[in-house]
Amino acid sequence: MSGATASDFNKWRDLASIVSLDSLKYIIKDCAAAREAMKGHNPEKYYYYADMCFTYSDELYRRNKVTLDKG
């Protein structure tokens, strides 16, 4: 099983922290589609896109949690 490197995670976290909410949702949807397209064909890319999807989803969760905590 392979996937993203520590450098990839850092790059994605940095970008996720500055993109708009709409962009973040689009990226998550795009990553999920890419992950599914690789399922059964390219395990390395499947896990790469799964890692990417998780990283951006984590930022979305963080933003939603901050909003709920303020509300």
mmCIF file of N, CA and C in Angstrom:
data_model
loop_
_atom_site.group_PDB
_atom_site.id
_atom_site.type_symbol
_atom_site.label_atom_id
_atom_site.label_comp_id
_atom_site.label_asym_id
_atom_site.label_seq_id
_atom_site.Cartn_x
_atom_site.Cartn_y
_atom_site.Cartn_z
ATOM 1 N N MET A 1 0.850 -1.170 0.000
ATOM 2 C CA MET A 1 0.000 0.000 0.000
ATOM 3 C C MET A 1 0.894 1.230 0.000
ATOM 4 N N SER A 2 0.573 2.163 -0.845
ATOM 5 C CA SER A 2 1.324 3.400 -0.931
ATOM 6 C C SER A 2 0.344 4.552 -0.866
ATOM 7 N N GLY A 3 0.827 5.714 -1.056
ATOM 8 C CA GLY A 3 -0.040 6.886 -1.009
ATOM 9 C C GLY A 3 0.797 8.139 -1.058
ATOM 10 N N ALA A 4 0.385 9.120 -0.290
ATOM 11 C CA ALA A 4 1.041 10.411 -0.304
ATOM 12 C C ALA A 4 2.269 10.432 0.599
ATOM 13 N N THR A 5 3.148 11.369 0.308
ATOM 14 C CA THR A 5 4.331 11.594 1.138
ATOM 15 C C THR A 5 4.015 12.669 2.176
ATOM 16 N N ALA A 6 4.896 12.826 3.136
ATOM 17 C CA ALA A 6 4.730 13.884 4.136
ATOM 18 C C ALA A 6 4.701 15.254 3.455
ATOM 19 N N SER A 7 5.484 15.405 2.434
ATOM 20 C CA SER A 7 5.510 16.659 1.671
ATOM 21 C C SER A 7 4.160 16.936 1.013
ATOM 22 N N ASP A 8 3.544 15.887 0.455
ATOM 23 C CA ASP A 8 2.211 16.037 -0.145
ATOM 24 C C ASP A 8 1.200 16.520 0.898
ATOM 25 N N PHE A 9 1.210 15.878 2.059
ATOM 26 C CA PHE A 9 0.274 16.269 3.112
ATOM 27 C C PHE A 9 0.469 17.727 3.521
ATOM 28 N N ASN A 10 1.712 18.137 3.661
ATOM 29 C CA ASN A 10 1.990 19.526 4.036
ATOM 30 C C ASN A 10 1.493 20.501 2.983
ATOM 31 N N LYS A 11 1.746 20.183 1.720
ATOM 32 C CA LYS A 11 1.308 21.029 0.610
ATOM 33 C C LYS A 11 -0.219 21.133 0.594
ATOM 34 N N TRP A 12 -0.902 20.005 0.748
ATOM 35 C CA TRP A 12 -2.365 20.008 0.724
ATOM 36 C C TRP A 12 -2.945 20.769 1.909
ATOM 37 N N ARG A 13 -2.365 20.567 3.102
ATOM 38 C CA ARG A 13 -2.850 21.283 4.290
ATOM 39 C C ARG A 13 -2.716 22.791 4.113
ATOM 40 N N ASP A 14 -1.580 23.213 3.574
ATOM 41 C CA ASP A 14 -1.364 24.637 3.345
ATOM 42 C C ASP A 14 -2.393 25.201 2.372
ATOM 43 N N LEU A 15 -2.622 24.504 1.285
ATOM 44 C CA LEU A 15 -3.595 24.974 0.297
ATOM 45 C C LEU A 15 -5.011 24.924 0.862
ATOM 46 N N ALA A 16 -5.334 23.864 1.556
ATOM 47 C CA ALA A 16 -6.683 23.717 2.121
ATOM 48 C C ALA A 16 -7.014 24.856 3.076
ATOM 49 N N SER A 17 -6.024 25.362 3.766
ATOM 50 C CA SER A 17 -6.270 26.409 4.755
ATOM 51 C C SER A 17 -6.595 27.760 4.132
ATOM 52 N N ILE A 18 -6.295 27.940 2.830
ATOM 53 C CA ILE A 18 -6.508 29.251 2.225
ATOM 54 C C ILE A 18 -7.575 29.287 1.132
ATOM 55 N N VAL A 19 -8.027 28.139 0.645
ATOM 56 C CA VAL A 19 -9.033 28.158 -0.424
ATOM 57 C C VAL A 19 -10.413 28.470 0.145
ATOM 58 N N SER A 20 -11.290 28.932 -0.722
ATOM 59 C CA SER A 20 -12.659 29.237 -0.301
ATOM 60 C C SER A 20 -13.396 27.946 0.056
ATOM 61 N N LEU A 21 -14.494 28.094 0.758
ATOM 62 C CA LEU A 21 -15.307 26.936 1.138
ATOM 63 C C LEU A 21 -15.823 26.202 -0.097
ATOM 64 N N ASP A 22 -16.275 26.944 -1.098
ATOM 65 C CA ASP A 22 -16.753 26.310 -2.333
ATOM 66 C C ASP A 22 -15.628 25.542 -3.031
ATOM 67 N N SER A 23 -14.445 26.132 -3.069
ATOM 68 C CA SER A 23 -13.300 25.450 -3.689
ATOM 69 C C SER A 23 -12.945 24.191 -2.917
ATOM 70 N N LEU A 24 -12.991 24.286 -1.603
ATOM 71 C CA LEU A 24 -12.682 23.134 -0.758
ATOM 72 C C LEU A 24 -13.645 21.981 -1.051
ATOM 73 N N LYS A 25 -14.919 22.284 -1.143
ATOM 74 C CA LYS A 25 -15.918 21.250 -1.447
ATOM 75 C C LYS A 25 -15.697 20.656 -2.838
ATOM 76 N N TYR A 26 -15.331 21.492 -3.799
ATOM 77 C CA TYR A 26 -15.070 21.019 -5.153
ATOM 78 C C TYR A 26 -13.861 20.079 -5.166
ATOM 79 N N ILE A 27 -12.797 20.472 -4.480
ATOM 80 C CA ILE A 27 -11.585 19.655 -4.429
ATOM 81 C C ILE A 27 -11.891 18.284 -3.816
ATOM 82 N N ILE A 28 -12.665 18.279 -2.744
ATOM 83 C CA ILE A 28 -13.028 17.014 -2.082
ATOM 84 C C ILE A 28 -13.797 16.113 -3.041
ATOM 85 N N LYS A 29 -14.757 16.699 -3.739
ATOM 86 C CA LYS A 29 -15.564 15.917 -4.692
ATOM 87 C C LYS A 29 -14.687 15.388 -5.830
ATOM 88 N N ASP A 30 -13.780 16.208 -6.317
ATOM 89 C CA ASP A 30 -12.892 15.815 -7.402
ATOM 90 C C ASP A 30 -11.933 14.697 -6.966
ATOM 91 N N CYS A 31 -11.389 14.830 -5.758
ATOM 92 C CA CYS A 31 -10.485 13.799 -5.223
ATOM 93 C C CYS A 31 -11.215 12.465 -5.061
ATOM 94 N N ALA A 32 -12.440 12.534 -4.554
ATOM 95 C CA ALA A 32 -13.226 11.310 -4.358
ATOM 96 C C ALA A 32 -13.504 10.627 -5.699
ATOM 97 N N ALA A 33 -13.806 11.418 -6.724
ATOM 98 C CA ALA A 33 -14.056 10.854 -8.055
ATOM 99 C C ALA A 33 -12.781 10.223 -8.624
ATOM 100 N N ALA A 34 -11.652 10.903 -8.455
ATOM 101 C CA ALA A 34 -10.376 10.367 -8.942
ATOM 102 C C ALA A 34 -10.027 9.074 -8.205
ATOM 103 N N ARG A 35 -10.257 9.078 -6.888
ATOM 104 C CA ARG A 35 -9.989 7.871 -6.085
ATOM 105 C C ARG A 35 -10.808 6.702 -6.615
ATOM 106 N N GLU A 36 -12.086 6.916 -6.832
ATOM 107 C CA GLU A 36 -12.964 5.840 -7.313
ATOM 108 C C GLU A 36 -12.573 5.378 -8.714
ATOM 109 N N ALA A 37 -12.101 6.307 -9.544
ATOM 110 C CA ALA A 37 -11.668 5.941 -10.895
ATOM 111 C C ALA A 37 -10.447 5.023 -10.868
ATOM 112 N N MET A 38 -9.642 5.145 -9.831
ATOM 113 C CA MET A 38 -8.428 4.331 -9.703
ATOM 114 C C MET A 38 -8.678 2.992 -9.011
ATOM 115 N N LYS A 39 -9.833 2.858 -8.410
ATOM 116 C CA LYS A 39 -10.154 1.637 -7.664
ATOM 117 C C LYS A 39 -10.066 0.407 -8.578
ATOM 118 N N GLY A 40 -9.247 -0.540 -8.170
ATOM 119 C CA GLY A 40 -9.105 -1.772 -8.939
ATOM 120 C C GLY A 40 -8.176 -1.665 -10.139
ATOM 121 N N HIS A 41 -7.671 -0.456 -10.416
ATOM 122 C CA HIS A 41 -6.796 -0.270 -11.579
ATOM 123 C C HIS A 41 -5.389 0.141 -11.182
ATOM 124 N N ASN A 42 -5.310 1.052 -10.212
ATOM 125 C CA ASN A 42 -4.007 1.593 -9.829
ATOM 126 C C ASN A 42 -4.017 1.848 -8.320
ATOM 127 N N PRO A 43 -3.653 0.848 -7.536
ATOM 128 C CA PRO A 43 -3.726 0.989 -6.079
ATOM 129 C C PRO A 43 -2.908 2.159 -5.526
ATOM 130 N N GLU A 44 -1.749 2.430 -6.110
ATOM 131 C CA GLU A 44 -0.923 3.535 -5.620
ATOM 132 C C GLU A 44 -1.658 4.870 -5.763
ATOM 133 N N LYS A 45 -2.250 5.106 -6.918
ATOM 134 C CA LYS A 45 -3.006 6.348 -7.135
ATOM 135 C C LYS A 45 -4.299 6.356 -6.316
ATOM 136 N N TYR A 46 -4.910 5.196 -6.138
ATOM 137 C CA TYR A 46 -6.118 5.118 -5.313
ATOM 138 C C TYR A 46 -5.824 5.648 -3.914
ATOM 139 N N TYR A 47 -4.746 5.175 -3.303
ATOM 140 C CA TYR A 47 -4.406 5.625 -1.947
ATOM 141 C C TYR A 47 -3.915 7.071 -1.934
ATOM 142 N N TYR A 48 -3.263 7.499 -2.988
ATOM 143 C CA TYR A 48 -2.832 8.895 -3.094
ATOM 144 C C TYR A 48 -4.053 9.823 -3.058
ATOM 145 N N TYR A 49 -5.046 9.523 -3.886
ATOM 146 C CA TYR A 49 -6.247 10.361 -3.915
ATOM 147 C C TYR A 49 -7.070 10.207 -2.636
ATOM 148 N N ALA A 50 -7.037 9.044 -2.028
ATOM 149 C CA ALA A 50 -7.719 8.861 -0.745
ATOM 150 C C ALA A 50 -7.074 9.745 0.319
ATOM 151 N N ASP A 51 -5.748 9.802 0.330
ATOM 152 C CA ASP A 51 -5.036 10.662 1.275
ATOM 153 C C ASP A 51 -5.365 12.129 1.022
ATOM 154 N N MET A 52 -5.400 12.510 -0.238
ATOM 155 C CA MET A 52 -5.713 13.890 -0.596
ATOM 156 C C MET A 52 -7.137 14.244 -0.156
ATOM 157 N N CYS A 53 -8.059 13.363 -0.438
ATOM 158 C CA CYS A 53 -9.458 13.575 -0.065
ATOM 159 C C CYS A 53 -9.585 13.715 1.456
ATOM 160 N N PHE A 54 -8.906 12.873 2.185
ATOM 161 C CA PHE A 54 -8.947 12.931 3.644
ATOM 162 C C PHE A 54 -8.401 14.262 4.160
ATOM 163 N N THR A 55 -7.297 14.716 3.587
ATOM 164 C CA THR A 55 -6.676 15.961 4.051
ATOM 165 C C THR A 55 -7.600 17.152 3.849
ATOM 166 N N TYR A 56 -8.209 17.251 2.678
ATOM 167 C CA TYR A 56 -9.125 18.364 2.422
ATOM 168 C C TYR A 56 -10.414 18.217 3.228
ATOM 169 N N SER A 57 -10.878 17.007 3.409
ATOM 170 C CA SER A 57 -12.073 16.776 4.232
ATOM 171 C C SER A 57 -11.821 17.148 5.685
ATOM 172 N N ASP A 58 -10.610 16.909 6.141
ATOM 173 C CA ASP A 58 -10.242 17.277 7.503
ATOM 174 C C ASP A 58 -10.336 18.796 7.698
ATOM 175 N N GLU A 59 -9.912 19.555 6.703
ATOM 176 C CA GLU A 59 -10.018 21.023 6.779
ATOM 177 C C GLU A 59 -11.486 21.456 6.780
ATOM 178 N N LEU A 60 -12.299 20.800 5.962
ATOM 179 C CA LEU A 60 -13.729 21.120 5.946
ATOM 180 C C LEU A 60 -14.349 20.834 7.310
ATOM 181 N N TYR A 61 -13.995 19.715 7.904
ATOM 182 C CA TYR A 61 -14.477 19.371 9.243
ATOM 183 C C TYR A 61 -14.046 20.433 10.257
ATOM 184 N N ARG A 62 -12.780 20.846 10.167
ATOM 185 C CA ARG A 62 -12.262 21.854 11.092
ATOM 186 C C ARG A 62 -13.035 23.163 10.967
ATOM 187 N N ARG A 63 -13.299 23.581 9.738
ATOM 188 C CA ARG A 63 -14.050 24.833 9.522
ATOM 189 C C ARG A 63 -15.468 24.718 10.053
ATOM 190 N N ASN A 64 -16.100 23.599 9.796
ATOM 191 C CA ASN A 64 -17.471 23.408 10.293
ATOM 192 C C ASN A 64 -17.504 23.381 11.821
ATOM 193 N N LYS A 65 -16.521 22.760 12.419
ATOM 194 C CA LYS A 65 -16.456 22.685 13.874
ATOM 195 C C LYS A 65 -16.265 24.072 14.481
ATOM 196 N N VAL A 66 -15.407 24.868 13.874
ATOM 197 C CA VAL A 66 -15.176 26.239 14.366
ATOM 198 C C VAL A 66 -16.458 27.039 14.269
ATOM 199 N N THR A 67 -17.184 26.899 13.175
ATOM 200 C CA THR A 67 -18.451 27.609 12.986
ATOM 201 C C THR A 67 -19.468 27.194 14.043
ATOM 202 N N LEU A 68 -19.570 25.892 14.302
ATOM 203 C CA LEU A 68 -20.507 25.393 15.294
ATOM 204 C C LEU A 68 -20.124 25.843 16.699
ATOM 205 N N ASP A 69 -18.834 25.855 16.983
ATOM 206 C CA ASP A 69 -18.367 26.267 18.308
ATOM 207 C C ASP A 69 -18.656 27.736 18.568
ATOM 208 N N LYS A 70 -18.633 28.551 17.503
ATOM 209 C CA LYS A 70 -18.914 29.983 17.655
ATOM 210 C C LYS A 70 -20.401 30.262 17.800
ATOM 211 N N GLY A 71 -21.212 29.375 17.208
ATOM 212 C CA GLY A 71 -22.657 29.589 17.137
ATOM 213 C C GLY A 71 -23.342 29.287 18.399
#
